[in-house]
PDB file of C-alpha atoms in Angstrom:
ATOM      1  CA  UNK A  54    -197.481 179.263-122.219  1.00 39.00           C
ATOM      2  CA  UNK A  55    -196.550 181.449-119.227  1.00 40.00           C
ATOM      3  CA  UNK A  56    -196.900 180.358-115.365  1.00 41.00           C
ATOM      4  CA  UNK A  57    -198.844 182.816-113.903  1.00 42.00           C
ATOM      5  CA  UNK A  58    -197.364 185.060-110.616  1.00 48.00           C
ATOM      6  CA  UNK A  59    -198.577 181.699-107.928  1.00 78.00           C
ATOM      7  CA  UNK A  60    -196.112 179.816-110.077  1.00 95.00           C
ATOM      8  CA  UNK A  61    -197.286 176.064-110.417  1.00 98.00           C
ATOM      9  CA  UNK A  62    -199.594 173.785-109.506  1.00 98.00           C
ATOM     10  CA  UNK A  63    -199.337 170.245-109.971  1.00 98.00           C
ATOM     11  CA  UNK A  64    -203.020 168.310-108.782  1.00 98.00           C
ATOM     12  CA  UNK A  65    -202.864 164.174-109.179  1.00 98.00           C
ATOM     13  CA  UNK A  66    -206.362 162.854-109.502  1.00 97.00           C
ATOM     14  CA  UNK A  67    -207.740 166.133-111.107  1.00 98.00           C
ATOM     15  CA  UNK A  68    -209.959 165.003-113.623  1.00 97.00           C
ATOM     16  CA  UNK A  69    -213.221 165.039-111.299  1.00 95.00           C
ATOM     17  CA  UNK A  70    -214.195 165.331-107.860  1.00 95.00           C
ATOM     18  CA  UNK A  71    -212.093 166.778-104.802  1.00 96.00           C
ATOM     19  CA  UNK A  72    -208.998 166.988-107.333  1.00 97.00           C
ATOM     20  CA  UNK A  73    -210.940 168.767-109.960  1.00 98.00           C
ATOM     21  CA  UNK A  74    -212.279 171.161-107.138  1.00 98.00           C
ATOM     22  CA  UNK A  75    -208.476 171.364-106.285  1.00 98.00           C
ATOM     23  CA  UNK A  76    -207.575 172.293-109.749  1.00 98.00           C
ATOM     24  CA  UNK A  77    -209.879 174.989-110.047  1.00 98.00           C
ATOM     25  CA  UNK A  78    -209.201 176.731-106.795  1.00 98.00           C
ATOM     26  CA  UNK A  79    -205.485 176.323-107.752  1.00 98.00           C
ATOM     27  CA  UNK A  80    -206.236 178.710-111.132  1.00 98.00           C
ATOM     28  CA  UNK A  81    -208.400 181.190-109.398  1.00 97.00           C
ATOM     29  CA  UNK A  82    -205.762 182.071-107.102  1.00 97.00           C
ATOM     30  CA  UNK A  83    -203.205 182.609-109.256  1.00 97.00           C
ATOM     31  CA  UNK A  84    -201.392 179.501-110.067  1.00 98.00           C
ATOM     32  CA  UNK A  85    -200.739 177.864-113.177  1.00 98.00           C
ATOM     33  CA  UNK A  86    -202.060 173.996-113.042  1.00 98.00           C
ATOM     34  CA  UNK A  87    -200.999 171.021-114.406  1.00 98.00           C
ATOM     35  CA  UNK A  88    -203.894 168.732-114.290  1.00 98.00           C
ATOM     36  CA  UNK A  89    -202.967 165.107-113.496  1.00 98.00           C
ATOM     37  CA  UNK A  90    -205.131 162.313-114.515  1.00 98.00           C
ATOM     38  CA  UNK A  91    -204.869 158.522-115.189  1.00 97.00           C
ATOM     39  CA  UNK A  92    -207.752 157.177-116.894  1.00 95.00           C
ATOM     40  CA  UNK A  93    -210.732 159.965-117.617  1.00 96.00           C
ATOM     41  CA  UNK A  94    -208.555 161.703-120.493  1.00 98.00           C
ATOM     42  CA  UNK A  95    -212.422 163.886-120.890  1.00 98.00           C
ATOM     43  CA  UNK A  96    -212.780 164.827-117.575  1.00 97.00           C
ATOM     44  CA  UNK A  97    -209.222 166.534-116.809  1.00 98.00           C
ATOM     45  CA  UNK A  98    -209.432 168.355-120.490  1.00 98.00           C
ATOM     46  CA  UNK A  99    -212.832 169.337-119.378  1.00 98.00           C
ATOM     47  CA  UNK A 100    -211.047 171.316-116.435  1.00 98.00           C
ATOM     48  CA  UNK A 101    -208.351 172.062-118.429  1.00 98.00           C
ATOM     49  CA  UNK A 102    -210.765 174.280-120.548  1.00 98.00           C
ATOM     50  CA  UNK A 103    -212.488 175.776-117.644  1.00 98.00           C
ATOM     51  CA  UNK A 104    -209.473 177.249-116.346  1.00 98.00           C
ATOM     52  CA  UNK A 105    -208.505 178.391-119.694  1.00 98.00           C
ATOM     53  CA  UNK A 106    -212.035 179.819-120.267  1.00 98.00           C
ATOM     54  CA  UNK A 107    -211.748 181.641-117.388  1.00 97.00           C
ATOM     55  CA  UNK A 108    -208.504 183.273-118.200  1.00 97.00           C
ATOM     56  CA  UNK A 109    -205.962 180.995-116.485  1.00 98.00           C
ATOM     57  CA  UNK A 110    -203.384 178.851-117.579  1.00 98.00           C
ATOM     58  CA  UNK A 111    -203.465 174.729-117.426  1.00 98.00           C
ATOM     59  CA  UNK A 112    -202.067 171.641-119.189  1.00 98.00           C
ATOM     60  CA  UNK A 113    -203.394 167.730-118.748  1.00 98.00           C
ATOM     61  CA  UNK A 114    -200.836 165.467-118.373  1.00 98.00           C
ATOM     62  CA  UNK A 115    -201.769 161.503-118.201  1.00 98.00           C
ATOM     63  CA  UNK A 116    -199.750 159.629-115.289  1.00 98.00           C
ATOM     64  CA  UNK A 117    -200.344 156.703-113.346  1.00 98.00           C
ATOM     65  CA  UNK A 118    -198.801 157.628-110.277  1.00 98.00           C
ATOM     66  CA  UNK A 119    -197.802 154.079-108.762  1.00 98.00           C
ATOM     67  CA  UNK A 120    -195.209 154.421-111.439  1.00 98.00           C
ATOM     68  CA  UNK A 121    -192.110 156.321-109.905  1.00 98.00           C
ATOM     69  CA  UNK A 122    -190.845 157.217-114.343  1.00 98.00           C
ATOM     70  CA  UNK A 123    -194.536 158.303-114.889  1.00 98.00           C
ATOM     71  CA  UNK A 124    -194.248 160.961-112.163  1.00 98.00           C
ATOM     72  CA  UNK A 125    -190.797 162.027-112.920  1.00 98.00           C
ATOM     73  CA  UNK A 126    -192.167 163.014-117.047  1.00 98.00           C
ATOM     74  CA  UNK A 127    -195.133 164.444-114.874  1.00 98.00           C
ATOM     75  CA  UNK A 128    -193.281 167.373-112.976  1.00 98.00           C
ATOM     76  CA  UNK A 129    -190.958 167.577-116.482  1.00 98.00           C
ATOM     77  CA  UNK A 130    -194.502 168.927-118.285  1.00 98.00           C
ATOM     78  CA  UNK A 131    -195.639 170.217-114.840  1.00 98.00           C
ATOM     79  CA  UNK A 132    -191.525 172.650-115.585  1.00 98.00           C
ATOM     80  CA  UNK A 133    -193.032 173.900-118.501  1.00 97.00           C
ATOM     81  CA  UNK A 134    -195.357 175.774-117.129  1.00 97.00           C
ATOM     82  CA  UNK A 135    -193.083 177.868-114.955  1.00 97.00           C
ATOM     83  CA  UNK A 136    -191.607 176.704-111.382  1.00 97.00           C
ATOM     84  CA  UNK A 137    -193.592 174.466-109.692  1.00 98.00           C
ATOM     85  CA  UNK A 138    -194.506 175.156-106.145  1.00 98.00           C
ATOM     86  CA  UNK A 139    -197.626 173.682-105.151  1.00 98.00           C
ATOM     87  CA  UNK A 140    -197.624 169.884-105.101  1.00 98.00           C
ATOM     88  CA  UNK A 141    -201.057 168.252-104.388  1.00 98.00           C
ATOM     89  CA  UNK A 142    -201.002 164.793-103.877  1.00 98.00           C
ATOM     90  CA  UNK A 143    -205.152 164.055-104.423  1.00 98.00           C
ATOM     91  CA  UNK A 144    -204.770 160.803-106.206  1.00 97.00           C
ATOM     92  CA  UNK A 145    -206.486 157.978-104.691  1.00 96.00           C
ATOM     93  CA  UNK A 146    -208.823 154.924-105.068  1.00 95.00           C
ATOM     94  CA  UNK A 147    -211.207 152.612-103.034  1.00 92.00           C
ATOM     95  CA  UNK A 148    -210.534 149.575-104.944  1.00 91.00           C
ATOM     96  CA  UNK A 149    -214.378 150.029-106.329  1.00 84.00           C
ATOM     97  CA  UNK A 150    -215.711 147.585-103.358  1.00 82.00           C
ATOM     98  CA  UNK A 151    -217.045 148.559-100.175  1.00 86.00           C
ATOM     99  CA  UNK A 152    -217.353 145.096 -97.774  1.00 91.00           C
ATOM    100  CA  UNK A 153    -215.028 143.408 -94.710  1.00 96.00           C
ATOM    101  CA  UNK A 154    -211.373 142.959 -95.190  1.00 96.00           C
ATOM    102  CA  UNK A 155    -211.938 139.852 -95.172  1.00 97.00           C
ATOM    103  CA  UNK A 156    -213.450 139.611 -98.608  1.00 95.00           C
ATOM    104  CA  UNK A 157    -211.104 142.338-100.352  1.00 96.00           C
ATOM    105  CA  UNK A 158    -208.789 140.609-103.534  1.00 96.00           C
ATOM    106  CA  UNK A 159    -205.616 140.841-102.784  1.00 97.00           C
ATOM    107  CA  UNK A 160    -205.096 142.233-106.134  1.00 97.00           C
ATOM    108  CA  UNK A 161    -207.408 144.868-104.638  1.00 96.00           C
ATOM    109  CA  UNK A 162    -205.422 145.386-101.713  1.00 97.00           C
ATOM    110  CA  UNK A 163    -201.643 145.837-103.881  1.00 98.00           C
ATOM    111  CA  UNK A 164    -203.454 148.149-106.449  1.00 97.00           C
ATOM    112  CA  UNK A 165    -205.053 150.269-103.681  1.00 97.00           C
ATOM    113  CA  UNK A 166    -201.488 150.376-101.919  1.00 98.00           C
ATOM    114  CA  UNK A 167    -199.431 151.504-105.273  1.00 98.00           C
ATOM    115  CA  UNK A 168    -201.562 154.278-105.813  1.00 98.00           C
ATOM    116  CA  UNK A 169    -202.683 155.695-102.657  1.00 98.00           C
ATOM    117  CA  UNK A 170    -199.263 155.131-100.197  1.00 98.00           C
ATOM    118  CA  UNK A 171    -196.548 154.464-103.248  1.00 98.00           C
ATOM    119  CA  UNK A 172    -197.937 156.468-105.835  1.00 98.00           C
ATOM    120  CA  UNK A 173    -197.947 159.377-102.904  1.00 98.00           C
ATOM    121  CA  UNK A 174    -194.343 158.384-101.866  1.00 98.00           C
ATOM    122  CA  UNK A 175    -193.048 158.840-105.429  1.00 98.00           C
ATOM    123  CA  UNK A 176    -194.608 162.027-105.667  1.00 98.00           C
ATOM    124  CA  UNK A 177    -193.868 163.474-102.481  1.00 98.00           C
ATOM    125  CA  UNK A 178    -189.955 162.726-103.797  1.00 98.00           C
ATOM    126  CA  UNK A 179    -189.915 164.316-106.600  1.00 98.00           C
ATOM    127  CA  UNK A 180    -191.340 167.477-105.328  1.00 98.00           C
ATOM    128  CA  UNK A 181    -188.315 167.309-102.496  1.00 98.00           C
ATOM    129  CA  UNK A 182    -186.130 166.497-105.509  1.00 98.00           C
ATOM    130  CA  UNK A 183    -187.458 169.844-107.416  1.00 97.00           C
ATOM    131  CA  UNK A 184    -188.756 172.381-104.773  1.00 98.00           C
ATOM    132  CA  UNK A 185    -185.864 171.988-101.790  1.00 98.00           C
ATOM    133  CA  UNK A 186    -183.445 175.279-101.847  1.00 98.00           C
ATOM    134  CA  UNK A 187    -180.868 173.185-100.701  1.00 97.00           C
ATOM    135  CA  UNK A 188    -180.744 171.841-104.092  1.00 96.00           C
ATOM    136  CA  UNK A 189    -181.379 175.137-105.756  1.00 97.00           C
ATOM    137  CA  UNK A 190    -185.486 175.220-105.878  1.00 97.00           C
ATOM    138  CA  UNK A 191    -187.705 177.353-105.119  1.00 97.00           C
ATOM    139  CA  UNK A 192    -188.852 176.259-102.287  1.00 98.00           C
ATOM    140  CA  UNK A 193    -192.827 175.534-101.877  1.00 98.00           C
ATOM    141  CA  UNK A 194    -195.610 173.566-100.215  1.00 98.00           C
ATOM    142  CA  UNK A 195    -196.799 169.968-100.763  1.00 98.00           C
ATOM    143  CA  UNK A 196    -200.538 169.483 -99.438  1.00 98.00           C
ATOM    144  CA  UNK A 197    -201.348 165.629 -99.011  1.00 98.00           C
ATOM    145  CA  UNK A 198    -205.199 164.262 -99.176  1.00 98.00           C
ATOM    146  CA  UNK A 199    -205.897 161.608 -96.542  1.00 97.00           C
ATOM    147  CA  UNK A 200    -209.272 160.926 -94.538  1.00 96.00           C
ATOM    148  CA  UNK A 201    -211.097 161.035 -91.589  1.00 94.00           C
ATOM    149  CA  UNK A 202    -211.990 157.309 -92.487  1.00 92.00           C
ATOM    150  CA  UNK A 203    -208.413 156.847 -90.383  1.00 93.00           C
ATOM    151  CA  UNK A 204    -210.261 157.166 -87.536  1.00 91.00           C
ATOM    152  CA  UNK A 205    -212.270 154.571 -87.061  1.00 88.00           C
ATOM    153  CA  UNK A 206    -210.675 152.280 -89.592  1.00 94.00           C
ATOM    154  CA  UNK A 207    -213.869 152.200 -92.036  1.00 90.00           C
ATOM    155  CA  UNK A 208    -214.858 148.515 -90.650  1.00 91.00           C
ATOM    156  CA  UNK A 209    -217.560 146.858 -93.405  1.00 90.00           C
ATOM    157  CA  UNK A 210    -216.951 149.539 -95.733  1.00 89.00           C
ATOM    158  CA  UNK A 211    -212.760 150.037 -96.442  1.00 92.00           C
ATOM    159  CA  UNK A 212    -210.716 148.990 -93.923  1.00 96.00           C
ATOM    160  CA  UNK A 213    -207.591 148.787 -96.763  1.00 96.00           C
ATOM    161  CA  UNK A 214    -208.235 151.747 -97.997  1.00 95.00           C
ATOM    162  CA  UNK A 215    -208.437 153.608 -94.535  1.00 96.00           C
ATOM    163  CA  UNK A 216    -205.012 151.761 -93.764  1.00 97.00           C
ATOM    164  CA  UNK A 217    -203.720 152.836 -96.669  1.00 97.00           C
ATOM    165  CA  UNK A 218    -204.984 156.586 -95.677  1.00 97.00           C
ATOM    166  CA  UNK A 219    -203.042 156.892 -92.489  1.00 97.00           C
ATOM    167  CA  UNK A 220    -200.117 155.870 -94.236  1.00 98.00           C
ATOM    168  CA  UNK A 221    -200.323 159.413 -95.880  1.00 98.00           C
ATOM    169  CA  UNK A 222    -200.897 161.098 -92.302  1.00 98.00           C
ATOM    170  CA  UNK A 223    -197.763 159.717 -91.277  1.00 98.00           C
ATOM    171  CA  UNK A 224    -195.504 160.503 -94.031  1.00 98.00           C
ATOM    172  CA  UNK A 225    -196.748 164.278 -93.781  1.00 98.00           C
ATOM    173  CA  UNK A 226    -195.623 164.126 -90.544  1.00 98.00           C
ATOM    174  CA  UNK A 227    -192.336 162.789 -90.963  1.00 98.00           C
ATOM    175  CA  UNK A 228    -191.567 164.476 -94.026  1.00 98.00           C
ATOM    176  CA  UNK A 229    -192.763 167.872 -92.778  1.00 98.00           C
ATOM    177  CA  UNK A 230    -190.175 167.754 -90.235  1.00 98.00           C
ATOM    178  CA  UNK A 231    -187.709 166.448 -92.734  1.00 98.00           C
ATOM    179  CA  UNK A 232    -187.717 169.361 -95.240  1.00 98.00           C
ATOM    180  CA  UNK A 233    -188.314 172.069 -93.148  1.00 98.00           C
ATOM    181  CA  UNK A 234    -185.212 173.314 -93.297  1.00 98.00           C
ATOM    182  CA  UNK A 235    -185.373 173.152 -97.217  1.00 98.00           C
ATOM    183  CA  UNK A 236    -187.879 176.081 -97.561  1.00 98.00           C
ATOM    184  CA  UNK A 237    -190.748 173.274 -97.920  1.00 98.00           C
ATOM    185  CA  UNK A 238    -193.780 173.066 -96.094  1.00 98.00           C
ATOM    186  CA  UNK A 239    -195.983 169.665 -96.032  1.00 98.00           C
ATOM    187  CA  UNK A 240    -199.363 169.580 -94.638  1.00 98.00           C
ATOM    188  CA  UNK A 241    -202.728 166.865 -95.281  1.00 98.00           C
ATOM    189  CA  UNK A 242    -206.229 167.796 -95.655  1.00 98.00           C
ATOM    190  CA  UNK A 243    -208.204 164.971 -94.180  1.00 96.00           C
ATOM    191  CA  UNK A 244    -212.046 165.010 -95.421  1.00 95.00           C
ATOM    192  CA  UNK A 245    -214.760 163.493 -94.235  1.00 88.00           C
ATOM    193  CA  UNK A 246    -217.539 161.873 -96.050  1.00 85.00           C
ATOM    194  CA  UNK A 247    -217.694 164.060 -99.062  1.00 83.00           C
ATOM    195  CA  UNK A 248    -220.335 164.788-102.073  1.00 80.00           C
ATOM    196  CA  UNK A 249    -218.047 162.695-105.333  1.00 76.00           C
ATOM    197  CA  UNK A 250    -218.423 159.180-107.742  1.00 67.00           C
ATOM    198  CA  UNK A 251    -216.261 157.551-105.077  1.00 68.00           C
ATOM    199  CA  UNK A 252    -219.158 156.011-103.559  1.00 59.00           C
ATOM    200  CA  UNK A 253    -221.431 155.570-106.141  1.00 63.00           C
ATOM    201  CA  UNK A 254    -218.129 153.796-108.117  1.00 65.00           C
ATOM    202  CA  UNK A 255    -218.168 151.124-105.585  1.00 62.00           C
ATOM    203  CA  UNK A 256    -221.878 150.754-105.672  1.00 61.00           C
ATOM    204  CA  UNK A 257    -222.856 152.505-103.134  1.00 66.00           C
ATOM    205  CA  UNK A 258    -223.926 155.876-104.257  1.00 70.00           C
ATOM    206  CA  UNK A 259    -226.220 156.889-101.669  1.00 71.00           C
ATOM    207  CA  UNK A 260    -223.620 156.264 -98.725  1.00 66.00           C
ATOM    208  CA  UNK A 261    -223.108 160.061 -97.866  1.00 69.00           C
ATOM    209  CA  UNK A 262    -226.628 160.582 -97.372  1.00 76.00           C
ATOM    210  CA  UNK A 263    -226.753 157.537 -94.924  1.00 76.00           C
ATOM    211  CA  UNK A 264    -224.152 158.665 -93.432  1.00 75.00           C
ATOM    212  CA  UNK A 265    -225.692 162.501 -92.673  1.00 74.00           C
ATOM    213  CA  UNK A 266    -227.198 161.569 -89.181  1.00 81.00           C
ATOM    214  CA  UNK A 267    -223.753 160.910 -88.338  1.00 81.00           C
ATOM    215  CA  UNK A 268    -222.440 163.964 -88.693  1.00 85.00           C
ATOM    216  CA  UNK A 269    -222.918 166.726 -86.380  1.00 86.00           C
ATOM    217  CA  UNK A 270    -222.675 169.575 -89.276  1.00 83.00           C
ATOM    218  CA  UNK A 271    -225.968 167.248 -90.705  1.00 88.00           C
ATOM    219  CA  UNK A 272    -224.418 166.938 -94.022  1.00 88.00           C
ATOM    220  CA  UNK A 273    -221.642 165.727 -96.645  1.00 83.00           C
ATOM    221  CA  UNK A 274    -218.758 167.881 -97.687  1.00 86.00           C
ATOM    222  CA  UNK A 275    -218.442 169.621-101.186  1.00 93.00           C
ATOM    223  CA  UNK A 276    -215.382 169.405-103.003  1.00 95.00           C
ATOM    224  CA  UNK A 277    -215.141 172.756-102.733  1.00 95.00           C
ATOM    225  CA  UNK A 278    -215.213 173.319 -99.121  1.00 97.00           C
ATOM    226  CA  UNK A 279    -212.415 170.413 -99.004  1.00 97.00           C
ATOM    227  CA  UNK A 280    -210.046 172.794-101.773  1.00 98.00           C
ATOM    228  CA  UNK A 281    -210.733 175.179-100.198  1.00 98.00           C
ATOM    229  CA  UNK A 282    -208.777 174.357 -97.312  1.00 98.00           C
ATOM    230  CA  UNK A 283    -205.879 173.072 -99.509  1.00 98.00           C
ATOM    231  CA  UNK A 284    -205.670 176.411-101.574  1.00 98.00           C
ATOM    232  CA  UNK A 285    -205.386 177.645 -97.271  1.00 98.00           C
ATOM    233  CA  UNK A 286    -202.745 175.684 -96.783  1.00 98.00           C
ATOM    234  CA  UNK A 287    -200.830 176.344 -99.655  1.00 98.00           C
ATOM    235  CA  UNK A 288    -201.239 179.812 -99.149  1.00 97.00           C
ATOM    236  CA  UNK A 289    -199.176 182.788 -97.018  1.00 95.00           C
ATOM    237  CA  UNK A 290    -201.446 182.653 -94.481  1.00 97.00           C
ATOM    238  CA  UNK A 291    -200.393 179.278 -93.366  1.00 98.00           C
ATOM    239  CA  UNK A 292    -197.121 179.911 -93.495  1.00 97.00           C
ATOM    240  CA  UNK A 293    -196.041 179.144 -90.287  1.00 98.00           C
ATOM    241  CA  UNK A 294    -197.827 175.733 -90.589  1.00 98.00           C
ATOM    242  CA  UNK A 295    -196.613 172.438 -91.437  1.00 98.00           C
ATOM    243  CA  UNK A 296    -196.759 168.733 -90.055  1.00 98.00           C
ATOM    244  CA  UNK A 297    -200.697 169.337 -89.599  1.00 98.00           C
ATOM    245  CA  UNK A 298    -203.587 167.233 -91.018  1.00 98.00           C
ATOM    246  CA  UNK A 299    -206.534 168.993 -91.159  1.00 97.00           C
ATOM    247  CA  UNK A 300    -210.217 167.541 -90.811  1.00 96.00           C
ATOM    248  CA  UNK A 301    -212.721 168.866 -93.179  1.00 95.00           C
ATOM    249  CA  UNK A 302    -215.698 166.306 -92.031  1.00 90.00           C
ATOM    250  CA  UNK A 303    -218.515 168.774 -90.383  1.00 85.00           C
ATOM    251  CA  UNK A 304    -217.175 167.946 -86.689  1.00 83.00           C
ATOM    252  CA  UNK A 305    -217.228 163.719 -87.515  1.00 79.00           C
TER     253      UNK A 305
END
């Protein structure tokens, strides 16, 4: 296979959902996508083939991202594509519960942790590692997915997992200005209660309906509206941007 003229794409979490949306939007402008996924092996070749249907270019690649050797084989396969320059760090989990801190595991709480701050950490180093020109890459853009749940702290609902959220705000800030100087740009797209399984996987799946009055826009996000401000980003038109997270939540 060939990377296409966007160069590469690596999505984590891009078997369904906003990842998937990601992937997608990744391929249709140009970039060749390597389609990260942990557990739903059917849903990320399912995407796989609909970029290849649709003339583009895209590999799966299984990874668990809280493991710093799984990411490193990642971005290998990701190299055989072409150069990578897009890095979109998408993984993420709720822990499948929605209820007060109080009563989260704390199995729950160090699983939700690896993945959504470690897992990110690991990943937003080995993109430095392969993209900075100080180090001979090619330079590129790393676009982080937090949420808008950092803003009131999700109390009831997922008070871990909107800790674990502005983790990620804060590393894109502090890396941004770390890199900049290395021809890398990093930015976070922070949505807001968005139409995916995350709710209905921790048993609520009617929650972004209840949560529509709340929302001045009247309505949920769809994945694509959130990728569609990643593929932004990522793109020349931003290019003067980095160090920003960027709501996507219909004015919540």
């Amino acid at each position: 296979m060939t990377a296409s003229a966007g160069g590469v794409a690596l999505v984590t979490g891009a078997s369904r959902g906003i990842g998937a949306a990601i992937a997608l939007r990744a391929a249709r402008a140009g970039y060749a996508v390597l389609v990260n996924y942990s557990a739903d092996s059917a849903g990320a070749a399912s995407i796989v083939q609909e970029i290849r249907d649709d003339g583009g270019t895209a590999l799966a690649h299984q990874a668990d991202v809280s493991d710093p050797e799984a990411v490193g084989s990642m971005f290998d396969q990701a190299a055989t594509l072409g150069a990578v320059t897009a890095v979109i760090n998408n993984a993420g989990i709720t822990g499948n519960l929605i209820g007060n801190l109080s009563d989260v595991p704390p199995a729950t709480v160090r699983r939700v942790m690896d993945v959504n701050v470690s897992g990110l950490i690991y990943v937003c180093q080995e993109a430095v590692r392969r993209l900075s020109t100080a180090t001979g890459g090619p330079g590129g853009s790393i676009v982080n997915i937090s949420s808008t749940a950092t803003k009131a702290g999700s109390p009831g609902t997922w008070a871990h997992y909107a800790a674990s959220k502005g983790a990620v705000d804060v590393l894109t800030v502090g890396l941004a200005s770390e890199v900049a100087a290395q021809g890398i740009r990093v930015n976070c797209v922070a949505p807001g209660s968005t139409n995916t399984g995350l709710h209905a996987a921790a048993g609520m799946p009617d929650r972004v309906e209840r949560l529509n009055p709340t929302i001045p826009m009247g309505r949920g996000a769809e994945p694509d509206e959130v990728a569609a401000a990643v593929l932004w980003l990522l793109s020349r038109d931003a290019g003067y941007i980095t160090g920003a997270v960027v709501p996507v939540a219909g004015g919540r």
